[in-house]
């Protein structure tokens, strides 16, 4: 397995959720990209599912990305 290969981290029904995940990852230093985002936005009202929006990361970042998504957000009231 090549660590420079892209791996699917997660899939979402719309580009908004996928973009939020991408933003969280990138804020935490994990480069990420989306696939199929335009089709999901343009055809969001279509009766046929044209595919999920996928969040991709480099294979070398896959474990870290999963840990970031599994972590709990910090409550600002407790700081």
PDB file of C-alpha atoms in Angstrom:
ATOM      1  CA  UNK A   1       0.000   0.000   0.000  1.00  0.00           C
ATOM      2  CA  UNK A   2       1.264   3.444  -0.922  1.00  0.00           C
ATOM      3  CA  UNK A   3       0.867   6.164   1.732  1.00  0.00           C
ATOM      4  CA  UNK A   4       0.520   8.755  -1.045  1.00  0.00           C
ATOM      5  CA  UNK A   5      -2.669   7.081  -2.308  1.00  0.00           C
ATOM      6  CA  UNK A   6      -5.999   8.668  -1.546  1.00  0.00           C
ATOM      7  CA  UNK A   7      -8.425   6.793   0.686  1.00  0.00           C
ATOM      8  CA  UNK A   8     -12.134   7.342   1.257  1.00  0.00           C
ATOM      9  CA  UNK A   9     -12.594   8.493   4.839  1.00  0.00           C
ATOM     10  CA  UNK A  10     -16.363   8.980   4.789  1.00  0.00           C
ATOM     11  CA  UNK A  11     -19.400   9.589   2.575  1.00  0.00           C
ATOM     12  CA  UNK A  12     -22.219  12.101   2.924  1.00  0.00           C
ATOM     13  CA  UNK A  13     -25.504  12.705   1.154  1.00  0.00           C
ATOM     14  CA  UNK A  14     -24.777  16.378   0.567  1.00  0.00           C
ATOM     15  CA  UNK A  15     -21.833  18.667  -0.069  1.00  0.00           C
ATOM     16  CA  UNK A  16     -22.540  20.830   2.994  1.00  0.00           C
ATOM     17  CA  UNK A  17     -21.851  18.053   5.494  1.00  0.00           C
ATOM     18  CA  UNK A  18     -18.840  16.855   3.538  1.00  0.00           C
ATOM     19  CA  UNK A  19     -17.437  20.403   3.376  1.00  0.00           C
ATOM     20  CA  UNK A  20     -17.813  20.788   7.133  1.00  0.00           C
ATOM     21  CA  UNK A  21     -15.861  17.573   7.702  1.00  0.00           C
ATOM     22  CA  UNK A  22     -13.206  18.714   5.231  1.00  0.00           C
ATOM     23  CA  UNK A  23     -12.907  22.007   7.112  1.00  0.00           C
ATOM     24  CA  UNK A  24     -12.502  20.276  10.479  1.00  0.00           C
ATOM     25  CA  UNK A  25      -9.804  18.018   9.087  1.00  0.00           C
ATOM     26  CA  UNK A  26      -7.896  20.837   7.431  1.00  0.00           C
ATOM     27  CA  UNK A  27      -8.128  22.995  10.561  1.00  0.00           C
ATOM     28  CA  UNK A  28      -6.411  20.127  12.361  1.00  0.00           C
ATOM     29  CA  UNK A  29      -3.658  19.785   9.760  1.00  0.00           C
ATOM     30  CA  UNK A  30      -5.052  16.942   7.647  1.00  0.00           C
ATOM     31  CA  UNK A  31      -5.355  17.788   3.938  1.00  0.00           C
ATOM     32  CA  UNK A  32      -8.659  16.569   2.508  1.00  0.00           C
ATOM     33  CA  UNK A  33     -10.602  16.738  -0.729  1.00  0.00           C
ATOM     34  CA  UNK A  34     -14.140  16.031  -1.878  1.00  0.00           C
ATOM     35  CA  UNK A  35     -15.449  14.044  -4.817  1.00  0.00           C
ATOM     36  CA  UNK A  36     -18.849  14.241  -6.470  1.00  0.00           C
ATOM     37  CA  UNK A  37     -19.731  17.489  -4.692  1.00  0.00           C
ATOM     38  CA  UNK A  38     -21.001  19.294  -7.783  1.00  0.00           C
ATOM     39  CA  UNK A  39     -23.355  16.478  -8.773  1.00  0.00           C
ATOM     40  CA  UNK A  40     -24.838  16.298  -5.284  1.00  0.00           C
ATOM     41  CA  UNK A  41     -25.436  20.062  -5.244  1.00  0.00           C
ATOM     42  CA  UNK A  42     -26.864  20.370  -8.749  1.00  0.00           C
ATOM     43  CA  UNK A  43     -28.987  17.249  -8.543  1.00  0.00           C
ATOM     44  CA  UNK A  44     -29.991  17.406  -4.886  1.00  0.00           C
ATOM     45  CA  UNK A  45     -33.685  17.491  -5.755  1.00  0.00           C
ATOM     46  CA  UNK A  46     -33.513  14.703  -8.328  1.00  0.00           C
ATOM     47  CA  UNK A  47     -35.437  11.529  -7.454  1.00  0.00           C
ATOM     48  CA  UNK A  48     -32.387   9.416  -8.317  1.00  0.00           C
ATOM     49  CA  UNK A  49     -29.364   9.306  -6.034  1.00  0.00           C
ATOM     50  CA  UNK A  50     -26.369  10.203  -8.195  1.00  0.00           C
ATOM     51  CA  UNK A  51     -23.864   9.262  -5.552  1.00  0.00           C
ATOM     52  CA  UNK A  52     -22.534  10.314  -2.244  1.00  0.00           C
ATOM     53  CA  UNK A  53     -20.012  13.070  -1.642  1.00  0.00           C
ATOM     54  CA  UNK A  54     -16.806  11.392  -0.516  1.00  0.00           C
ATOM     55  CA  UNK A  55     -14.174  12.882   1.770  1.00  0.00           C
ATOM     56  CA  UNK A  56     -10.730  11.708   0.699  1.00  0.00           C
ATOM     57  CA  UNK A  57      -7.459  11.890   2.631  1.00  0.00           C
ATOM     58  CA  UNK A  58      -4.002  10.525   2.004  1.00  0.00           C
ATOM     59  CA  UNK A  59      -3.678   6.993   3.331  1.00  0.00           C
ATOM     60  CA  UNK A  60      -0.899   8.142   5.684  1.00  0.00           C
ATOM     61  CA  UNK A  61      -3.405  10.507   7.375  1.00  0.00           C
ATOM     62  CA  UNK A  62      -6.310   8.062   7.544  1.00  0.00           C
ATOM     63  CA  UNK A  63      -5.907   7.021  11.205  1.00  0.00           C
ATOM     64  CA  UNK A  64      -5.415  10.603  12.370  1.00  0.00           C
ATOM     65  CA  UNK A  65      -8.450  11.765  10.383  1.00  0.00           C
ATOM     66  CA  UNK A  66     -10.599   9.065  11.979  1.00  0.00           C
ATOM     67  CA  UNK A  67      -9.412  10.101  15.450  1.00  0.00           C
ATOM     68  CA  UNK A  68     -10.202  13.741  14.729  1.00  0.00           C
ATOM     69  CA  UNK A  69     -13.730  12.914  13.573  1.00  0.00           C
ATOM     70  CA  UNK A  70     -14.297  10.633  16.569  1.00  0.00           C
ATOM     71  CA  UNK A  71     -13.144  13.232  19.091  1.00  0.00           C
ATOM     72  CA  UNK A  72     -15.541  15.354  21.102  1.00  0.00           C
ATOM     73  CA  UNK A  73     -15.671  19.095  20.501  1.00  0.00           C
ATOM     74  CA  UNK A  74     -14.311  21.340  23.218  1.00  0.00           C
ATOM     75  CA  UNK A  75     -17.001  23.049  25.264  1.00  0.00           C
ATOM     76  CA  UNK A  76     -15.943  26.723  25.550  1.00  0.00           C
ATOM     77  CA  UNK A  77     -17.785  27.011  28.882  1.00  0.00           C
ATOM     78  CA  UNK A  78     -15.345  24.585  30.500  1.00  0.00           C
ATOM     79  CA  UNK A  79     -12.183  26.410  29.448  1.00  0.00           C
TER      80      UNK A  79
END
